[in-house]
Coordinates of C-alpha atoms in Angstrom, one line a residue:
M1 CA -0.4 18.7 -24.2
A2 CA 0.3 21.5 -26.6
A3 CA 2.0 23.4 -23.6
K4 CA 4.7 20.4 -22.7
E5 CA 5.3 20.4 -26.2
D6 CA 5.9 23.6 -26.5
L7 CA 8.2 23.7 -23.6
Y8 CA 10.2 20.3 -25.0
S9 CA 10.7 22.6 -27.9
K10 CA 12.4 25.3 -25.8
I11 CA 14.9 22.6 -23.9
I12 CA 15.4 20.0 -26.4
P13 CA 17.9 20.8 -29.5
R14 CA 15.8 20.2 -32.7
R15 CA 18.7 17.4 -33.5
F16 CA 16.8 15.3 -30.5
R17 CA 13.4 16.1 -31.2
Q18 CA 12.9 13.6 -34.2
N19 CA 13.6 10.2 -32.0
R20 CA 13.6 10.3 -28.3
S21 CA 16.0 7.2 -28.1
I22 CA 19.3 8.5 -27.7
V23 CA 22.6 7.1 -28.3
V24 CA 25.7 8.7 -26.4
K25 CA 29.3 8.0 -28.4
H26 CA 31.6 10.6 -26.9
G27 CA 31.3 12.4 -23.4
S28 CA 29.5 11.7 -19.6
N29 CA 26.2 11.4 -19.5
L30 CA 26.1 14.8 -17.7
E31 CA 28.2 16.6 -20.4
V32 CA 25.4 14.8 -23.4
L33 CA 22.3 16.2 -20.9
L34 CA 23.8 19.8 -20.8
S35 CA 25.1 19.5 -24.6
M36 CA 21.3 18.9 -25.2
G37 CA 20.1 22.3 -23.4
F38 CA 18.8 20.8 -20.1
P39 CA 20.2 23.2 -16.4
K40 CA 22.9 21.8 -14.8
N41 CA 20.9 21.5 -11.7
R42 CA 17.7 19.4 -13.7
A43 CA 20.6 17.2 -15.0
F44 CA 22.1 16.5 -11.8
K45 CA 19.0 15.7 -10.7
A46 CA 17.6 13.6 -13.1
L47 CA 21.1 11.7 -13.0
V48 CA 20.8 11.2 -10.0
S49 CA 17.1 10.4 -9.3
T50 CA 17.8 7.7 -11.6
G51 CA 21.0 6.4 -10.7
G52 CA 22.8 7.6 -13.3
R53 CA 22.6 4.6 -15.2
S54 CA 21.8 6.1 -18.9
V55 CA 20.7 9.5 -20.3
Q56 CA 18.0 7.9 -22.2
L57 CA 16.1 7.4 -18.7
A58 CA 17.7 10.4 -17.3
C59 CA 15.7 12.4 -20.5
D60 CA 12.4 10.6 -19.7
W61 CA 12.7 11.2 -16.4
L62 CA 13.0 15.3 -16.8
F63 CA 10.2 14.7 -19.4
S64 CA 7.7 12.7 -16.3
H65 CA 8.9 15.8 -14.1
V66 CA 7.9 18.9 -16.6
D67 CA 5.1 20.1 -13.9
D68 CA 6.9 19.2 -11.1
P69 CA 6.8 21.9 -8.4
F70 CA 9.5 20.7 -6.8
L71 CA 12.2 20.2 -9.9
D72 CA 14.6 23.0 -9.3
D73 CA 14.6 22.5 -5.3
P74 CA 18.2 22.2 -4.4
L75 CA 17.0 19.9 -1.6
P76 CA 19.5 16.6 -1.8
R77 CA 18.8 13.1 -1.3
E78 CA 19.4 11.1 1.9
Y79 CA 21.9 8.0 1.3
V80 CA 23.1 5.2 3.5
L81 CA 25.9 2.6 3.2
Y82 CA 24.6 -1.1 4.0
L83 CA 25.9 -4.7 3.8
R84 CA 24.2 -7.1 1.4
P85 CA 24.3 -10.8 1.0
S86 CA 25.1 -12.8 -1.7
G87 CA 25.8 -17.0 -2.3
P88 CA 24.3 -19.2 -0.2
L89 CA 23.1 -17.2 3.1
Q90 CA 21.3 -14.6 0.3
N91 CA 19.0 -17.7 -0.8
Q92 CA 18.2 -18.9 3.2
L93 CA 17.0 -15.5 4.0
S94 CA 15.0 -15.6 1.2
H95 CA 13.2 -18.7 2.2
F96 CA 13.1 -16.8 5.8
W97 CA 11.2 -13.6 3.8
Q98 CA 9.0 -15.7 1.7
Q99 CA 7.8 -17.9 4.8
S100 CA 7.6 -15.5 7.2
R101 CA 5.3 -13.5 4.9
L102 CA 3.2 -16.5 3.5
I103 CA 3.0 -17.6 7.5
C104 CA 2.5 -14.5 9.9
G105 CA 2.2 -11.9 6.8
K106 CA 3.8 -8.7 6.9
N107 CA 6.6 -7.4 9.7
K108 CA 8.9 -4.5 9.8
A109 CA 11.5 -5.7 8.3
H110 CA 10.0 -6.8 5.5
N111 CA 9.8 -3.1 4.5
I112 CA 14.1 -3.1 3.6
F113 CA 15.6 -5.8 1.7
P114 CA 18.6 -8.2 4.1
H115 CA 21.3 -5.6 5.3
I116 CA 23.9 -4.6 7.7
T117 CA 23.5 -1.1 8.4
L118 CA 27.5 0.6 8.7
C119 CA 26.3 4.2 8.9
K120 CA 23.3 6.6 9.6
F121 CA 21.0 7.9 6.6
F122 CA 23.0 11.1 5.1
M123 CA 22.5 13.5 2.7
C124 CA 24.9 14.2 -0.5
A125 CA 24.3 17.2 -3.0
D126 CA 23.8 16.0 -6.9
S127 CA 26.7 17.2 -7.9
K128 CA 28.5 15.0 -5.3
V129 CA 26.6 12.3 -5.7
E130 CA 29.7 10.6 -8.5
A131 CA 32.3 12.0 -5.9
L132 CA 30.7 10.0 -3.2
C133 CA 30.7 6.5 -5.1
G134 CA 33.9 7.3 -6.0
A135 CA 34.7 7.4 -2.5
L136 CA 32.7 4.2 -1.8
Q137 CA 35.4 2.5 -4.8
S138 CA 38.3 3.6 -3.0
T139 CA 37.9 2.7 0.4
V140 CA 36.4 -1.0 -1.2
S141 CA 39.4 -1.3 -2.7
Q142 CA 41.6 -0.6 0.1
W143 CA 39.9 -3.2 2.2
R144 CA 39.9 -6.0 -0.3
G145 CA 42.3 -8.6 1.3
R146 CA 41.2 -7.5 5.3
F147 CA 37.6 -8.2 5.3
P148 CA 36.6 -11.1 7.1
S149 CA 36.0 -14.0 5.2
L150 CA 33.1 -15.0 7.2
L151 CA 31.4 -12.3 9.9
P152 CA 29.6 -15.0 12.6
L153 CA 26.0 -14.7 13.1
Q154 CA 24.2 -15.7 16.4
L155 CA 20.3 -15.9 16.5
Y156 CA 18.9 -13.1 18.9
T157 CA 14.7 -13.0 19.9
S158 CA 12.9 -10.7 22.4
A159 CA 9.6 -10.1 22.3
N160 CA 9.1 -8.0 19.1
F161 CA 12.4 -8.6 17.6
I162 CA 14.3 -10.7 15.9
G163 CA 18.0 -10.9 14.4
L164 CA 21.3 -12.2 13.5
F165 CA 24.0 -10.7 15.8
I166 CA 27.6 -9.9 15.0
E167 CA 30.5 -11.4 17.1
E168 CA 31.6 -8.0 18.7
Q169 CA 35.2 -8.2 17.7
V170 CA 34.3 -9.1 13.9
A171 CA 32.1 -5.9 14.6
E172 CA 34.2 -3.9 15.1
T173 CA 36.9 -4.4 11.9
L174 CA 33.1 -3.5 10.1
K175 CA 32.8 -0.8 12.2
K176 CA 36.7 0.4 11.1
F177 CA 35.6 0.3 7.8
A178 CA 32.7 2.7 7.7
A179 CA 34.7 4.8 9.7
D180 CA 37.2 5.0 6.3
F181 CA 34.4 5.2 4.5
A182 CA 33.2 8.6 6.0
V183 CA 37.2 9.4 6.0
E184 CA 36.8 9.0 2.2
A185 CA 34.0 10.2 1.4
S186 CA 34.0 13.7 3.5
S187 CA 36.9 14.0 1.4
K188 CA 35.9 13.2 -1.9
A189 CA 32.1 14.4 -1.8
D190 CA 32.1 16.9 1.1
V191 CA 29.7 14.9 3.1
H192 CA 29.1 14.3 7.1
V193 CA 28.4 10.4 7.3
E194 CA 28.2 8.9 11.0
P195 CA 28.8 5.2 11.2
H196 CA 26.5 3.1 12.9
K197 CA 27.5 2.4 16.6
K198 CA 25.2 0.1 17.8
Q199 CA 25.2 -3.7 17.6
L200 CA 25.7 -4.7 13.6
H201 CA 23.4 -7.3 12.9
V202 CA 21.0 -9.0 10.2
T203 CA 17.2 -7.8 10.8
L204 CA 15.1 -10.4 10.4
A205 CA 11.6 -9.5 11.9
Y206 CA 10.5 -6.7 14.6
Q207 CA 7.3 -5.0 15.2
F208 CA 5.4 -7.9 14.7
P209 CA 2.1 -9.4 16.7
S210 CA 3.0 -11.3 20.0
S211 CA 1.5 -14.4 18.6
H212 CA 3.5 -14.5 16.0
L213 CA 7.1 -15.1 17.4
A214 CA 7.1 -19.0 17.8
S215 CA 6.5 -19.5 14.7
L216 CA 9.4 -16.8 13.5
E217 CA 11.6 -18.2 15.6
K218 CA 11.3 -21.7 14.5
L219 CA 11.9 -20.1 10.7
A220 CA 14.9 -18.4 11.8
K221 CA 16.7 -21.3 13.5
G222 CA 16.3 -23.0 10.5
I223 CA 18.4 -20.5 8.8
E224 CA 22.1 -21.8 8.5
A225 CA 23.9 -18.6 9.3
K226 CA 27.4 -20.3 9.0
L227 CA 27.0 -20.5 5.4
G228 CA 29.3 -18.3 2.3
C229 CA 28.4 -14.9 1.7
D230 CA 30.4 -12.7 -0.4
W231 CA 29.1 -9.3 1.2
L232 CA 28.4 -6.4 -0.7
A233 CA 29.1 -2.8 -0.4
V234 CA 26.0 -1.3 -1.1
L235 CA 24.7 2.7 -1.7
F236 CA 21.6 3.7 -2.0
S237 CA 19.1 6.7 -2.3
R238 CA 15.4 7.8 -0.9
D239 CA 13.9 11.0 -1.7
I240 CA 14.0 13.0 1.7
R241 CA 11.3 14.4 1.3
F242 CA 8.8 11.2 2.0
A243 CA 11.4 9.9 4.6
N244 CA 8.1 9.3 6.9
H245 CA 5.4 8.5 4.6
E246 CA 4.1 5.3 3.3
T247 CA 4.5 3.8 -0.1
V248 CA 2.0 2.3 -2.3
K249 CA 1.9 0.8 -6.2
V250 CA -0.5 1.6 -8.5
M251 CA -2.3 -1.1 -9.9
Y252 CA -4.7 0.2 -12.1
P253 CA -5.3 3.3 -14.2
Y254 CA -7.0 6.5 -12.9
V255 CA -8.5 9.6 -15.2
P256 CA -9.0 12.3 -12.9
Q257 CA -12.2 13.6 -12.8
N258 CA -11.6 17.1 -10.6
D259 CA -8.3 19.5 -10.6
D260 CA -7.1 18.0 -7.1
E261 CA -7.0 14.6 -8.6
L262 CA -4.0 12.9 -9.9
D263 CA -3.8 11.1 -12.8
L264 CA -2.4 7.0 -12.0
V265 CA -0.5 5.4 -14.4
P266 CA 0.3 1.5 -13.3
G267 CA 4.1 0.8 -12.4
D268 CA 3.8 4.5 -10.5
F269 CA 4.8 4.9 -7.0
V270 CA 2.8 7.3 -4.8
F271 CA 4.3 8.6 -1.3
T272 CA 1.2 9.1 1.1
S273 CA 1.3 10.1 4.7
P274 CA -1.5 8.6 7.5
L275 CA -1.6 12.1 9.5
E276 CA -2.8 13.8 5.9
Q277 CA -5.2 11.0 5.1
L278 CA -7.2 12.3 8.7
S279 CA -9.3 14.8 7.2
T280 CA -10.5 12.3 3.6
S281 CA -13.2 10.9 2.8
E282 CA -13.3 6.6 3.3
G283 CA -12.1 5.2 0.0
W284 CA -10.1 8.8 -1.3
V285 CA -6.5 9.6 -0.1
F286 CA -3.9 12.0 -0.5
G287 CA -0.2 11.3 -2.2
T288 CA 2.8 12.6 -4.6
S289 CA 3.4 10.2 -7.5
M290 CA 7.1 9.3 -7.7
G291 CA 6.9 9.5 -11.1
T292 CA 5.7 12.8 -12.1
G293 CA 6.5 14.7 -8.9
L294 CA 2.5 16.1 -9.0
S295 CA 0.4 15.3 -5.7
G296 CA -3.3 14.5 -5.2
M297 CA -6.3 12.8 -4.2
L298 CA -6.8 9.8 -5.6
P299 CA -8.8 6.4 -5.3
E300 CA -7.2 3.9 -2.7
N301 CA -8.6 0.8 -3.8
Y302 CA -6.6 1.5 -7.1
V303 CA -3.2 1.0 -5.4
S304 CA -1.2 -1.9 -3.2
R305 CA 0.9 -1.7 -0.4
A306 CA 4.4 -1.5 -0.9
D307 CA 7.7 -1.9 0.6
E308 CA 9.8 1.5 1.8
C309 CA 12.9 0.4 -0.4
D310 CA 10.8 0.2 -3.8
T311 CA 11.2 3.6 -4.2
W312 CA 15.0 4.1 -3.2
V313 CA 17.4 4.3 -6.1
F314 CA 20.6 1.7 -5.9
H315 CA 24.0 4.0 -6.5
A316 CA 26.9 1.5 -6.5
S317 CA 27.7 -2.1 -5.5
H318 CA 31.0 -3.5 -4.5
S319 CA 32.4 -6.6 -3.5
F320 CA 35.5 -6.8 -1.0
F321 CA 36.6 -10.2 -2.9
S322 CA 37.0 -9.4 -6.4
A323 CA 37.6 -6.1 -8.1
S324 CA 33.7 -6.0 -9.6
P325 CA 30.7 -8.2 -8.0
S326 CA 30.9 -11.4 -10.1
E327 CA 28.3 -11.6 -12.9
K328 CA 26.8 -14.9 -10.2
S329 CA 26.4 -12.4 -7.7
N330 CA 24.6 -10.1 -9.9
K331 CA 22.4 -12.5 -10.8
E332 CA 21.8 -14.0 -7.3
N333 CA 20.9 -10.1 -6.3
K334 CA 18.3 -10.2 -9.1
T335 CA 16.7 -13.4 -8.0
L336 CA 16.6 -12.1 -4.5
D337 CA 14.9 -8.8 -5.8
G338 CA 12.3 -10.6 -7.7
L339 CA 11.2 -12.7 -5.1
L340 CA 11.1 -10.1 -2.3
N341 CA 9.6 -7.4 -3.8
F342 CA 12.9 -5.1 -3.4
P343 CA 14.4 -3.3 -6.1
C344 CA 18.2 -3.0 -6.4
L345 CA 19.4 -3.7 -10.3
D346 CA 16.1 -5.2 -11.3
N347 CA 12.7 -5.0 -11.0
S348 CA 11.5 -8.4 -11.8
R349 CA 8.5 -10.2 -9.7
S350 CA 10.2 -14.0 -10.2
G351 CA 8.8 -16.8 -7.8
E352 CA 4.9 -14.9 -7.4
S353 CA 3.3 -18.1 -8.9
T354 CA 5.6 -20.2 -6.5
I355 CA 4.4 -17.8 -3.7
M356 CA 1.0 -18.0 -4.5
S357 CA 0.6 -21.8 -4.9
V358 CA 1.8 -21.8 -0.9
V359 CA -0.5 -19.4 -0.1
C360 CA -3.6 -21.5 -1.8
Q361 CA -2.2 -24.4 -0.1
S362 CA -2.0 -22.7 3.2
M363 CA -6.2 -21.9 2.8
Q364 CA -6.7 -25.5 2.1
V365 CA -5.1 -26.2 5.0
L366 CA -6.8 -23.8 7.3
R367 CA -10.4 -24.9 5.8
V368 CA -9.7 -28.7 6.6
T369 CA -8.7 -27.8 10.4
R370 CA -11.3 -25.7 11.6
V371 CA -12.7 -26.8 14.6
S372 CA -16.9 -27.3 14.4
P373 CA -18.3 -23.5 14.7
E374 CA -21.3 -22.5 17.1
R375 CA -22.1 -19.1 15.4
T376 CA -20.5 -17.2 12.6
L377 CA -20.4 -13.7 12.1
F378 CA -19.5 -12.7 8.6
V379 CA -18.0 -8.9 7.8
C380 CA -18.3 -7.6 4.4
R381 CA -17.2 -4.0 2.6
H382 CA -19.5 -2.4 0.5
G383 CA -19.5 -2.5 -2.5
E384 CA -18.0 0.6 -5.6
R385 CA -19.3 3.6 -4.8
M386 CA -19.7 6.3 -7.2
D387 CA -18.1 9.0 -5.8
V388 CA -14.8 7.3 -6.2
V389 CA -15.8 6.0 -10.6
F390 CA -16.6 9.5 -11.2
G391 CA -15.0 11.9 -9.5
K392 CA -16.7 13.2 -5.5
H393 CA -18.3 16.0 -7.5
W394 CA -20.6 13.3 -9.2
L395 CA -23.7 14.3 -8.9
S396 CA -22.6 17.4 -11.2
Q397 CA -22.5 15.4 -14.3
C398 CA -25.8 13.7 -13.7
S399 CA -28.0 16.4 -12.8
D400 CA -30.2 18.5 -15.4
A401 CA -31.2 22.0 -15.6
K402 CA -33.5 21.7 -12.9
G403 CA -31.1 19.7 -11.0
R404 CA -33.0 16.5 -10.8
Y405 CA -30.8 13.0 -11.6
V406 CA -30.4 11.8 -14.9
R407 CA -27.9 8.7 -16.2
S408 CA -25.0 10.0 -18.2
N409 CA -22.7 6.6 -18.0
L410 CA -24.0 3.4 -17.9
N411 CA -21.8 2.0 -14.4
M412 CA -24.2 4.6 -12.7
P413 CA -27.3 4.0 -11.4
P414 CA -30.3 4.3 -13.3
F415 CA -31.9 5.8 -10.6
L416 CA -31.5 7.3 -7.0
P417 CA -33.9 6.5 -4.3
A418 CA -36.7 9.7 -3.7
W419 CA -36.5 11.1 -0.1
A420 CA -37.6 14.4 1.4
G421 CA -33.6 15.4 1.9
G422 CA -33.0 15.8 -2.3
H423 CA -30.4 15.0 -4.5
R424 CA -28.1 17.5 -3.1
D425 CA -27.4 15.1 0.1
Y426 CA -25.8 12.2 -2.2
D427 CA -22.7 14.2 -1.9
M428 CA -22.4 12.9 1.7
D429 CA -23.9 9.7 1.1
A430 CA -23.0 8.4 -2.4
P431 CA -24.4 5.4 -3.6
I432 CA -22.8 2.1 -5.4
T433 CA -22.7 2.4 -8.7
V434 CA -24.2 -0.3 -11.5
V435 CA -21.0 -2.4 -11.2
G436 CA -20.9 -2.0 -7.5
A437 CA -24.2 -3.8 -7.2
T438 CA -23.2 -6.6 -9.6
Q439 CA -20.3 -7.1 -7.2
A440 CA -22.6 -7.3 -4.7
R441 CA -24.9 -9.4 -6.3
T442 CA -22.2 -12.2 -7.2
V443 CA -20.7 -12.2 -3.7
G444 CA -24.5 -12.9 -2.1
E445 CA -24.5 -15.8 -5.4
A446 CA -21.3 -17.2 -4.2
L447 CA -22.7 -17.7 -0.7
L448 CA -25.9 -19.4 -1.8
E449 CA -23.3 -21.8 -4.2
S450 CA -21.7 -22.4 -1.5
N451 CA -24.7 -23.6 0.9
T452 CA -23.8 -20.5 3.4
T453 CA -27.1 -19.2 5.5
V454 CA -27.4 -15.7 6.3
D455 CA -29.6 -15.3 9.8
F456 CA -29.6 -12.0 10.1
V457 CA -28.1 -8.8 8.5
Y458 CA -27.2 -5.7 9.5
C459 CA -25.2 -2.8 8.0
S460 CA -24.1 1.0 8.4
P461 CA -26.7 4.2 7.8
S462 CA -24.6 4.8 4.5
L463 CA -26.9 4.5 1.2
R464 CA -24.0 2.1 -0.7
C465 CA -24.1 -0.4 2.7
V466 CA -27.8 -0.9 2.5
Q467 CA -27.8 -1.0 -1.0
T468 CA -24.7 -3.6 -0.9
A469 CA -26.8 -5.9 1.4
H470 CA -29.7 -5.4 -0.5
E471 CA -27.8 -6.7 -3.7
M472 CA -26.6 -9.7 -1.5
L473 CA -29.9 -10.6 -0.4
R474 CA -30.8 -10.5 -3.6
G475 CA -27.9 -12.9 -5.2
M476 CA -29.0 -15.1 -1.9
Q477 CA -32.6 -15.5 -3.1
Q478 CA -33.2 -13.7 0.7
D479 CA -34.6 -10.5 -1.0
G480 CA -38.7 -9.9 0.9
K481 CA -37.1 -12.6 3.4
L482 CA -35.2 -11.4 5.5
R483 CA -34.8 -7.3 6.2
I484 CA -31.8 -5.2 7.4
R485 CA -31.4 -3.9 9.9
V486 CA -29.8 -0.5 9.6
E487 CA -27.1 0.1 12.5
P488 CA -25.8 3.6 13.2
G489 CA -23.0 2.3 15.0
L490 CA -22.0 0.6 12.5
F491 CA -20.5 3.7 10.5
E492 CA -17.0 4.3 9.5
W493 CA -15.1 6.2 11.7
T494 CA -16.0 9.6 12.2
K495 CA -12.6 11.2 11.7
W496 CA -12.6 10.3 8.6
L497 CA -16.0 13.1 7.5
S498 CA -14.7 16.0 5.4
G499 CA -17.4 17.8 6.0
S500 CA -18.3 19.2 10.2
S501 CA -21.7 16.8 10.5
L502 CA -22.5 13.7 9.9
P503 CA -24.3 13.1 6.1
A504 CA -27.9 12.9 6.2
W505 CA -28.7 9.7 5.8
I506 CA -32.1 8.0 3.5
P507 CA -34.4 7.2 6.8
T508 CA -35.3 3.4 7.0
T509 CA -38.5 4.7 5.4
D510 CA -37.7 6.1 2.6
L511 CA -35.4 3.2 1.9
A512 CA -38.1 0.6 1.9
A513 CA -40.2 3.0 -0.5
A514 CA -37.3 2.7 -2.8
N515 CA -38.2 -1.0 -2.8
L516 CA -35.0 -2.1 -0.4
S517 CA -35.5 -4.5 1.9
V518 CA -34.7 -2.9 5.0
D519 CA -36.7 -3.2 8.7
T520 CA -38.3 -0.4 9.5
T521 CA -39.5 -1.5 12.8
Y522 CA -36.1 -1.9 14.3
R523 CA -34.4 0.0 16.8
P524 CA -31.1 0.9 16.5
R525 CA -27.9 -0.4 18.9
I526 CA -26.3 3.2 19.2
P527 CA -29.1 5.6 17.6
V528 CA -27.5 8.6 15.3
S529 CA -27.3 11.2 18.0
K530 CA -25.1 9.4 20.0
L531 CA -22.7 9.4 17.2
N532 CA -19.9 12.5 17.7
V533 CA -17.7 14.0 14.3
S534 CA -14.4 13.7 15.1
E535 CA -14.7 10.9 17.5
S536 CA -11.0 9.8 18.7
Y537 CA -9.7 5.9 17.2
D538 CA -10.3 4.5 21.0
T539 CA -13.3 6.0 20.8
Y540 CA -14.2 4.6 17.3
M541 CA -13.1 0.9 18.1
T542 CA -14.9 1.1 21.2
R543 CA -18.5 2.0 19.4
S544 CA -17.7 -0.7 16.6
Y545 CA -16.6 -3.5 19.7
K546 CA -19.6 -2.7 21.6
V547 CA -22.3 -2.9 18.6
T548 CA -20.9 -5.8 17.5
K549 CA -21.7 -7.6 20.9
D550 CA -24.6 -5.7 21.2
I551 CA -26.0 -7.6 17.6
L552 CA -24.5 -11.0 18.8
A553 CA -26.0 -10.9 22.3
E554 CA -29.7 -10.0 20.2
C555 CA -29.3 -12.9 17.5
K556 CA -27.7 -15.5 20.2
N557 CA -30.2 -19.0 20.0
K558 CA -32.2 -17.0 17.2
G559 CA -29.6 -18.6 14.3
N560 CA -26.3 -19.5 13.7
N561 CA -24.9 -16.5 11.2
V562 CA -24.9 -12.8 11.0
L563 CA -24.3 -11.1 8.4
I564 CA -23.0 -7.4 9.0
V565 CA -22.0 -4.5 5.5
G566 CA -20.4 -1.7 6.4
H567 CA -17.0 0.1 5.7
A568 CA -13.6 -1.1 4.7
S569 CA -12.8 0.2 8.7
S570 CA -15.9 -2.4 9.7
L571 CA -13.4 -6.1 8.6
E572 CA -10.7 -5.0 11.6
A573 CA -13.2 -3.1 13.9
C574 CA -16.0 -5.3 14.3
T575 CA -13.7 -8.7 14.3
R576 CA -10.2 -7.9 16.4
Q577 CA -11.8 -7.5 19.8
L578 CA -14.2 -10.3 19.8
Q579 CA -11.2 -12.2 19.2
G580 CA -9.3 -10.8 22.4
L581 CA -6.7 -9.3 20.6
P582 CA -5.1 -5.8 21.6
L583 CA -6.0 -2.8 19.6
H584 CA -3.3 -2.0 16.8
N585 CA -2.2 1.5 16.4
S586 CA -3.8 4.3 14.2
K587 CA -1.5 4.1 11.8
E588 CA -1.5 0.5 11.9
F589 CA -4.8 0.6 11.4
V590 CA -5.1 3.0 8.8
Q591 CA -2.6 0.3 6.7
V592 CA -4.9 -2.6 7.7
V593 CA -8.3 -0.7 6.4
R594 CA -5.8 0.3 2.8
K595 CA -6.1 -3.5 2.2
I596 CA -9.6 -4.2 2.3
P597 CA -11.2 -4.6 -1.1
Y598 CA -15.2 -3.4 -2.0
L599 CA -16.7 -6.4 -1.1
G600 CA -13.8 -7.5 0.9
L601 CA -15.2 -10.4 3.4
C602 CA -14.4 -11.8 6.2
A603 CA -15.8 -14.5 8.6
C604 CA -15.3 -14.8 12.6
E605 CA -16.8 -18.1 14.0
E606 CA -17.4 -19.2 17.8
Q607 CA -15.9 -21.7 18.5
D608 CA -17.2 -24.6 21.0
T609 CA -15.2 -23.0 23.6
G610 CA -16.8 -19.8 23.0
V611 CA -13.6 -18.0 21.8
W612 CA -14.4 -16.2 18.2
Q613 CA -11.0 -16.7 15.7
L614 CA -10.9 -15.6 12.4
V615 CA -11.1 -18.4 9.8
A616 CA -11.4 -18.4 6.0
P617 CA -14.4 -17.0 4.5
P618 CA -16.9 -20.1 2.2
V619 CA -16.3 -18.0 -1.2
C620 CA -13.4 -17.4 -2.9
P621 CA -12.7 -13.1 -3.0
L622 CA -13.6 -11.0 -5.8
T623 CA -11.2 -8.7 -7.4
H624 CA -12.3 -6.4 -10.2
G625 CA -10.1 -3.9 -12.5
P626 CA -11.6 -0.9 -13.2
N627 CA -12.3 0.2 -16.3
H628 CA -11.5 4.1 -17.9
S629 CA -13.5 6.8 -19.4
F630 CA -14.3 6.1 -22.8
S631 CA -15.4 8.5 -25.0
W632 CA -15.9 7.1 -29.2
R633 CA -16.1 11.7 -29.8
D634 CA -12.6 12.3 -28.6
S635 CA -11.0 8.6 -29.8
L636 CA -12.5 8.0 -33.4
Q637 CA -13.4 11.0 -34.7
Q638 CA -9.9 12.8 -34.6
E639 CA -8.8 14.8 -37.6

């Protein structure tokens, strides 16, 4: 911290050091930043990255990015020009967005707010952005009185796309406006803008499962496309480095335990690339913080998936029917942004309680209308793991001089199972925390209270899965009565292993000696010798499907309910093909897996027709917020 303060003192004049709340009375935002001593390239970058809204926001951005290795990188941002609806049509589209997301889940269209694309993404130097915004304002002013008062929209659907297309003659008029903007932008900002040449349209849904087509089409037909609308010309930008990355939002704080880990602040966004995750272990991802520009490893259960446009920067918005957007239009934009989680001028999240209410009502409908099942397969992820909470090198924090395990935190288990492999092998096979055990026991107790019975329990050979299954049985008051069948075929996708070999799992005899309820006589369907490191995605999914079918066949006519305790990937891998659904591609699969929290539970029922179908689980979900590390000495004895 001291080093940062020294750096601040060098770049901030003395009159600004006493109070970082800055009041601008004279000069442009750029002039004020330059007068404060910031280099011009950094001042431009800070203003562009915050939409040029204020000196205060620009200063805050610079302070938070003081260690950003790309702070002085001249790489420009990417820009795009859209038409955004406002007014009655906006409300209709808002309703469609909410309902389609609730009924069918998120599809690719939800990544960006409703819009008409007028040009391809283009680059603009930071020093030219003000001129670019002026070019847009000038072009819109020239088109007032010429812009169509009504854009005729026609619904179009196909197997994986639904949209509202503009009548061709009117579309040509819009393309002429885009061409005029391209000329103006080239003249004033020295940028190359390529107007959109394809059919102009508002995308409603695309890249969705074919089973959702009928529901989405029905919703789309309810949109009154002829309603009034004030189309606004809006300019957004994004960081070109992360154009093909996934965006996640930080939900909980995380203090790094190791040098290669990222400091997480709730509300920040992190850019992650699916390609960079293939070599990381389960539970960890590699990403770059939007708030600081720093990169590192982070625990995936501390973040949730965000929309692509959540990190876009808004630069300008102009109406074709008034000199400036009306107060009403701005208010409507903010309301839509809040309801749909789309950022523009405001990051409000109003309306979420209404959405959650509808979700709960839909869940109740599922419970009432389900068909009487023949059998039920429960698949559950393991509990909170030690290496996620205490870092990848957690074992060094709880080992004495002789290498023996010593508990150094209340969330660490009092002891670890003793086995021939020694404690160092826990680096590849981490146990669950005390909180993880409590999570598992809580879910088991909830299953007991719901009168849910389990006849067979199978789990991955990972210690965290065995311990989770054991604690769930304790919660169900079945420990000692049911025995856990340890099945190597249920292990996660080996592509995610950080090492070049499989973990040295604890033998079932040693697990039983540690008082874990395992079946030492069980013969695995897929032995460890059949697992290969860095298996392909198709191989992993085929393995998971095969072992699940074998388990169900083995238990048929011997009991109704089977519980599998595995990894975050298990919920998808063990149930999707069982339902006769086509596989996601590997990228889509990774996104599904990221949504599975600790003790995430799904239920798949075999109907009297022989068809398996996912249904609402018999227990509520379990949400747990992490507790950051606390040192009374460091916090309370500061001088």
